[in-house]
Short mmCIF file of C-alpha atoms and ligand atoms in Angstrom, two decimals:
data_model
loop_
_atom_site.label_atom_id
_atom_site.label_comp_id
_atom_site.label_asym_id
_atom_site.label_seq_id
_atom_site.Cartn_x
_atom_site.Cartn_y
_atom_site.Cartn_z
CA MET A 1045 1.31 0.00 22.15
CA SER A 1046 0.31 0.65 18.82
CA GLY A 1047 1.21 3.32 16.45
CA ILE A 1048 -0.63 6.10 14.57
CA ARG A 1049 0.89 5.56 11.24
CA THR A 1050 0.86 3.20 8.34
CA TYR A 1051 2.23 3.54 4.97
CA THR A 1052 -0.05 2.47 1.82
CA MET A 1053 0.33 2.89 -1.95
CA VAL A 1054 -2.05 2.81 -4.69
CA LYS A 1055 -0.62 -0.16 -7.21
CA PRO A 1056 0.19 0.25 -10.64
CA THR A 1057 -3.35 -1.44 -12.09
CA ALA A 1058 -5.39 0.99 -10.08
CA MET A 1059 -3.31 3.76 -10.92
CA ARG A 1060 -3.46 3.07 -14.38
CA LYS A 1061 -7.55 2.67 -14.40
CA GLY A 1062 -7.57 6.25 -12.61
CA PHE A 1063 -8.67 5.11 -9.24
CA ALA A 1064 -6.23 6.99 -7.32
CA ALA A 1065 -8.22 10.23 -6.29
CA GLY A 1066 -11.22 7.56 -5.28
CA ILE A 1067 -9.12 5.58 -3.12
CA MET A 1068 -8.21 8.74 -1.30
CA ASN A 1069 -11.26 9.94 -0.92
CA LYS A 1070 -12.31 6.79 0.57
CA ILE A 1071 -9.13 6.80 2.53
CA THR A 1072 -10.14 10.21 4.29
CA GLU A 1073 -13.75 9.04 4.62
CA GLY A 1074 -12.63 5.87 6.57
CA GLY A 1075 -11.40 8.55 9.39
CA PHE A 1076 -7.43 8.40 8.09
CA LYS A 1077 -5.68 11.49 7.97
CA ILE A 1078 -3.23 11.65 4.75
CA ILE A 1079 -0.19 13.10 5.93
CA ALA A 1080 2.22 12.14 3.11
CA ALA A 1081 1.79 11.67 -0.55
CA LYS A 1082 3.82 11.30 -3.53
CA MET A 1083 3.17 9.95 -7.04
CA THR A 1084 6.38 7.85 -8.16
CA LYS A 1085 7.59 4.90 -10.14
CA LEU A 1086 9.68 2.02 -8.76
CA SER A 1087 12.42 0.14 -10.50
CA LEU A 1088 12.75 -3.57 -10.14
CA GLU A 1089 15.45 -3.15 -7.93
CA GLU A 1090 13.38 -0.85 -5.66
CA ALA A 1091 10.54 -3.06 -5.74
CA GLU A 1092 12.76 -5.98 -4.81
CA ALA A 1093 14.17 -4.34 -1.72
CA PHE A 1094 10.69 -2.88 -0.75
CA TYR A 1095 9.31 -6.31 -0.68
CA ALA A 1096 12.60 -8.43 0.44
CA ILE A 1097 10.51 -9.70 3.29
CA HIS A 1098 8.70 -11.55 0.29
CA SER A 1099 11.92 -12.75 -1.48
CA GLU A 1100 11.54 -16.51 -0.90
CA ARG A 1101 7.71 -16.45 -2.13
CA PRO A 1102 6.97 -17.99 -5.34
CA PHE A 1103 5.32 -14.85 -6.55
CA PHE A 1104 8.23 -12.55 -5.57
CA GLY A 1105 9.34 -12.21 -9.33
CA GLU A 1106 5.69 -11.45 -10.53
CA LEU A 1107 5.00 -9.11 -7.76
CA THR A 1108 8.37 -6.95 -8.27
CA THR A 1109 7.72 -6.81 -12.11
CA PHE A 1110 4.16 -5.72 -11.38
CA MET A 1111 5.10 -3.20 -8.97
CA SER A 1112 7.89 -1.58 -11.24
CA SER A 1113 5.35 -1.41 -14.07
CA GLY A 1114 4.17 1.95 -13.65
CA PRO A 1115 3.62 5.07 -11.08
CA ILE A 1116 2.42 4.38 -7.70
CA MET A 1117 0.57 6.66 -5.22
CA ALA A 1118 2.82 6.46 -1.87
CA LEU A 1119 0.69 7.88 0.94
CA VAL A 1120 1.17 7.73 4.54
CA VAL A 1121 -1.93 8.11 6.93
CA GLU A 1122 -2.78 8.68 10.40
CA LYS A 1123 -5.42 6.95 12.65
CA GLU A 1124 -5.14 5.52 16.19
CA ASN A 1125 -4.16 1.77 15.74
CA ALA A 1126 -3.26 2.54 12.09
CA VAL A 1127 -1.47 -0.65 10.79
CA GLU A 1128 -4.45 -2.76 12.27
CA ALA A 1129 -6.99 -0.35 11.24
CA TYR A 1130 -5.99 0.60 7.91
CA ARG A 1131 -5.60 -3.62 7.13
CA ASP A 1132 -9.35 -3.90 8.28
CA PHE A 1133 -10.46 -1.09 6.23
CA ILE A 1134 -8.71 -2.13 3.09
CA GLY A 1135 -10.02 -5.91 3.24
CA ALA A 1136 -8.48 -9.07 2.50
CA THR A 1137 -5.55 -9.41 0.45
CA ASN A 1138 -7.56 -11.35 -2.44
CA PRO A 1139 -10.34 -9.01 -3.74
CA GLU A 1140 -12.48 -12.21 -4.33
CA GLU A 1141 -12.26 -12.29 -0.41
CA ALA A 1142 -12.66 -8.77 0.68
CA ALA A 1143 -15.54 -7.85 2.45
CA ASP A 1144 -18.25 -5.74 0.61
CA GLY A 1145 -17.46 -1.52 0.47
CA THR A 1146 -13.44 -2.32 1.56
CA ILE A 1147 -10.80 -0.61 -0.94
CA ARG A 1148 -9.61 -4.12 -2.53
CA LYS A 1149 -13.12 -5.46 -3.48
CA LEU A 1150 -14.20 -1.95 -4.91
CA TYR A 1151 -11.02 -1.51 -6.67
CA GLY A 1152 -9.11 -4.63 -6.60
CA THR A 1153 -8.46 -6.66 -9.96
CA ASN A 1154 -6.78 -9.93 -8.33
CA ILE A 1155 -4.87 -10.99 -5.51
CA GLY A 1156 -1.73 -9.40 -7.09
CA GLU A 1157 -3.18 -6.31 -8.46
CA ASN A 1158 -5.09 -5.89 -5.18
CA ALA A 1159 -5.22 -1.90 -5.52
CA VAL A 1160 -3.43 -1.07 -2.54
CA HIS A 1161 -0.73 -2.37 -0.04
CA GLY A 1162 -1.10 -1.94 3.86
CA SER A 1163 1.92 -2.26 6.32
CA ASP A 1164 1.44 -5.34 8.32
CA SER A 1165 3.41 -4.15 11.34
CA ASP A 1166 4.13 -1.03 12.99
CA GLU A 1167 8.12 -1.94 12.60
CA ASN A 1168 7.34 -2.41 8.84
CA ALA A 1169 5.12 0.65 8.54
CA ALA A 1170 7.92 2.48 9.99
CA ASN A 1171 10.76 1.31 7.53
CA GLU A 1172 8.21 1.48 4.69
CA ILE A 1173 7.71 5.03 5.44
CA ASN A 1174 11.14 5.88 5.67
CA PHE A 1175 11.66 4.02 2.26
CA PHE A 1176 9.54 6.75 0.51
CA PHE A 1177 9.61 9.71 2.49
CA SER A 1178 11.69 12.11 4.23
CA ASP A 1179 10.83 13.85 7.59
CA ARG A 1180 10.05 17.04 5.44
CA GLU A 1181 7.58 15.45 3.11
CA ILE A 1182 5.49 13.99 6.11
CA PHE A 1183 2.97 16.81 7.58
P1 CMP B 1092 0.78 -6.30 -0.39
O1 CMP B 1092 0.04 -5.73 0.77
O2 CMP B 1092 1.32 -5.41 -1.16
O3 CMP B 1092 1.89 -7.31 -0.05
C1 CMP B 1092 2.52 -8.54 -0.66
C2 CMP B 1092 1.85 -8.83 -1.88
O4 CMP B 1092 2.08 -10.02 -2.30
C3 CMP B 1092 0.18 -8.55 -1.52
O5 CMP B 1092 -0.15 -7.41 -0.94
C4 CMP B 1092 -0.51 -9.28 -2.91
O6 CMP B 1092 -0.66 -8.53 -3.91
C5 CMP B 1092 1.00 -10.22 -3.26
N1 CMP B 1092 0.61 -11.53 -3.32
C6 CMP B 1092 0.44 -12.13 -1.96
N2 CMP B 1092 -0.20 -13.65 -2.44
C7 CMP B 1092 0.01 -13.31 -4.04
C8 CMP B 1092 -0.23 -14.66 -4.85
N3 CMP B 1092 -0.44 -15.98 -4.43
N4 CMP B 1092 0.39 -14.40 -6.14
C9 CMP B 1092 0.56 -13.08 -6.27
N5 CMP B 1092 0.89 -12.23 -5.71
C10 CMP B 1092 0.70 -12.27 -4.31
#
């Protein structure tokens, strides 16, 4: 059975451009309920731990340097079949390939600076939520 929660975060470039509120508004309009929110900043070591699953990828250094370059907005969102529904909602990883009207199409800059992260499985969603939030910060 698929879960009702997924983890997402507004990435540093989208934060710098002032898109956080617009993105959160769009998430809500899309039928996702925001049940946790936190503006924070990852150290390089934290970004490396968060993206450990990608540590063998050629873009790992670029990804972790970027993700620790400025504040992010960490969010937990709730909806039926959350992981898949949210990934469909934000659009393809590369904003150039993302469907019109999706968050990555509207707010993304390039494949690395693609506005938002979205968990890719229920297991990773649970781990990523725990990485950023304690139980008492989730409503
Ligand atoms: P995200 O959903 O945060 O999970 C892993 C990230 O790696 C992904 O979004 C992209 O931003 C990033 N990524 C994937 N492919 C590339 C690439 N070829 N170059 C740089 N970053 C990438």
